[in-house]
Coordinates of C-alpha atoms in Angstrom, one line a residue:
X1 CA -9.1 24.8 -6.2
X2 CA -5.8 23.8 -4.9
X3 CA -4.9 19.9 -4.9
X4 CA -4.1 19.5 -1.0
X5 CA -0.8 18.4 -0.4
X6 CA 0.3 15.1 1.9
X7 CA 2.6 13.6 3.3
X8 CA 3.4 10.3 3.5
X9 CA 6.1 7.9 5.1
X10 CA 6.8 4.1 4.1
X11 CA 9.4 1.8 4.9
X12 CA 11.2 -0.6 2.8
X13 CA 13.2 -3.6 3.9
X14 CA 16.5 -4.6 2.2
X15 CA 16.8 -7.8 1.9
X16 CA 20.0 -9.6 0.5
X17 CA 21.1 -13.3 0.5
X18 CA 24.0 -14.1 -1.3
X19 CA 24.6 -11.1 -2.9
X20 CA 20.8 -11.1 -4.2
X21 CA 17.8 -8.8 -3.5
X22 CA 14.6 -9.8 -2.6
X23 CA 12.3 -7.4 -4.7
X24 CA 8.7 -7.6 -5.1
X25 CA 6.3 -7.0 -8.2
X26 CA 2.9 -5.1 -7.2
X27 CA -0.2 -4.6 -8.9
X28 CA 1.1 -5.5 -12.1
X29 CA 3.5 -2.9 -12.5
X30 CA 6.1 -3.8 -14.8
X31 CA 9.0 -3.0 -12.4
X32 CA 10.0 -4.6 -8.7
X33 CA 10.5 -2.8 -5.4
X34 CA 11.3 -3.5 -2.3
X35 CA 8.5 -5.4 0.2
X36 CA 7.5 -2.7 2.9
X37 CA 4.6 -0.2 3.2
X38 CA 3.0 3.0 4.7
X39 CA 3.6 4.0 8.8
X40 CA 0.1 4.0 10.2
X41 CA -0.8 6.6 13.0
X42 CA 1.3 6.1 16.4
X43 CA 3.8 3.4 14.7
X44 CA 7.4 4.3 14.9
X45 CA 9.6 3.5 11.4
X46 CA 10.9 -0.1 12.9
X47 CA 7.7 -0.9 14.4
X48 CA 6.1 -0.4 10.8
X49 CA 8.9 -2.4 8.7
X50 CA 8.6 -5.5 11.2
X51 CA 4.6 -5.2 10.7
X52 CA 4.4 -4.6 6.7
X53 CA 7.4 -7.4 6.0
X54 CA 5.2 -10.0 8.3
X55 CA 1.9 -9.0 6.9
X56 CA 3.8 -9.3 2.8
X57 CA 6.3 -12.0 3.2
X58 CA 4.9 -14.1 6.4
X59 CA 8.3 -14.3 8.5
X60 CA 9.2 -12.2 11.2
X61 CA 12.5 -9.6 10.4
X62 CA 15.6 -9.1 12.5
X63 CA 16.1 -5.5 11.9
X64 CA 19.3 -4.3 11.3
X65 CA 20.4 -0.4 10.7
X66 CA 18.7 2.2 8.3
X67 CA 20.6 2.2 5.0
X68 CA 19.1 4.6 2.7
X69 CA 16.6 7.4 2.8
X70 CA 14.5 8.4 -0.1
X71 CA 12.2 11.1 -0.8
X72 CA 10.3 12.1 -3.9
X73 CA 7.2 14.0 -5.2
X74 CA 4.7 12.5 -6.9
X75 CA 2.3 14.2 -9.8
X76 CA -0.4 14.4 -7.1
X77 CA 1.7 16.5 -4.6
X78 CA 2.3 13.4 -2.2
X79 CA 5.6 13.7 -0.5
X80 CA 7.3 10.4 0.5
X81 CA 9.9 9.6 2.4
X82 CA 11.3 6.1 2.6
X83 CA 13.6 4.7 5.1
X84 CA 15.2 1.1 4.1
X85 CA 16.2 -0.9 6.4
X86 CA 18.7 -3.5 6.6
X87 CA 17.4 -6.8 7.1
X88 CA 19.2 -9.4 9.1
X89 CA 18.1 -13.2 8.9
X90 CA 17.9 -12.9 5.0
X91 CA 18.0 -16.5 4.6
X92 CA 14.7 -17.0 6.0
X93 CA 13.3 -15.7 3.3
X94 CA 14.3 -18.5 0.7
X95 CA 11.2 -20.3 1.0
X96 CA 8.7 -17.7 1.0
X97 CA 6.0 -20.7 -0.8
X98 CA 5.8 -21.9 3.0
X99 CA 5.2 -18.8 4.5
X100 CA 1.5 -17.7 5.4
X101 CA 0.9 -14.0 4.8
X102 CA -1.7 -11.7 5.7
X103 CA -1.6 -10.0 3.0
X104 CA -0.5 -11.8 0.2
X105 CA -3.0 -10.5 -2.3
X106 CA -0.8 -7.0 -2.6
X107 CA 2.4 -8.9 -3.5
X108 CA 2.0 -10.4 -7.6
X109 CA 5.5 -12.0 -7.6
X110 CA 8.5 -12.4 -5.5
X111 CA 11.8 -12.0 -7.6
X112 CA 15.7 -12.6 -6.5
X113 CA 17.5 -10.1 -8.5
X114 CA 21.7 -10.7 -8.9
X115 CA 23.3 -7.0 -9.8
X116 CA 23.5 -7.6 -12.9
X117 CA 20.4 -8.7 -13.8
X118 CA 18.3 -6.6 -16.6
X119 CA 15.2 -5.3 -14.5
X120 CA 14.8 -2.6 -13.0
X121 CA 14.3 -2.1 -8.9
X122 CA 12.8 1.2 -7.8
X123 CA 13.4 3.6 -6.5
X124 CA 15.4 4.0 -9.2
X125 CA 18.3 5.7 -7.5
X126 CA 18.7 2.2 -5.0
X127 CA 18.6 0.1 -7.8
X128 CA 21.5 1.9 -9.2
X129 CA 23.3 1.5 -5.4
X130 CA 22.0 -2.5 -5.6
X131 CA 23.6 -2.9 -9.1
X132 CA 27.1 -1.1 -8.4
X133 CA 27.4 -3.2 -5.2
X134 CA 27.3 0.1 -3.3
X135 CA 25.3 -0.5 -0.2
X136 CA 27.5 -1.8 2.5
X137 CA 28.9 1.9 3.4
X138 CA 29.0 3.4 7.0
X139 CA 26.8 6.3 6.7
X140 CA 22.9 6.5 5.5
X141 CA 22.4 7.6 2.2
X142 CA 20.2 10.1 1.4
X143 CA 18.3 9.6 -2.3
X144 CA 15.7 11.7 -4.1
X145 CA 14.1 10.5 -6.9

């Protein structure tokens, strides 16, 4: 039998203060990403970045432009595509301790990464943009991992 294939949509938020990235450990895994999540049924992109960054990180986003789009294939033949979205009152997010969130229990660690920090952010391709500085251009950017 053939495995069905899906397709799935998240959005990711970027979030940078100071020239450093909120990232996000989940589940153990032993690298960050970005906070964000799935688009339910009937939820446009921004609608669904504003709702998965208040349910992870308990503060409400200012939504700026979409900076990047991803897409990759995983081993199960799910299709994702990711848009990231810049995020605009970054420096509410320094006390994230304070905030109350919804659903907290996803979210193992938040983490402040400087470019040149040694971790590594996926996708893999964005933490590459991240570390080389490379994200303030004037048109999208389209990745695939």
């Amino acid at each position: 039998m053939n495995p069905q294939k899906e397709v799935v949509v998240r959005c990711r938020a970027v979030i940078i203060n100071h020239g450093k990235l909120l990232a996000v450990r989940n589940n153990n895994n032993n690298f960050l990403s970005l906070p964000g999540g799935h688009l339910e049924f009937g939820e446009d992109p921004q609608e669904c970045i504003v709702r998965e960054v208040f349910e992870e990180l308990g503060i409400k986003p200012t939504v700026g432009r979409v900076l990047c789009v991803n897409t990759y294939t995983d081993e199960r033949l799910k299709q994702s595509i990711e848009f990231f979205f810049e995020i605009k009152n970054t420096a509410d997010y320094l006390h994230l301790e304070a905030a109350e969130r919804s659903h907290a229990h996803e979210i193992d660690e938040y983490v402040w990464v400087s470019p040149d920090d040694d971790v590594v952010v996926k996708p893999l391709k964005f933490g590459e943009l991240f570390k080389a500085q490379s994200l303030n251009i004037a048109d999208i950017v389209f990745l695939r991992e």
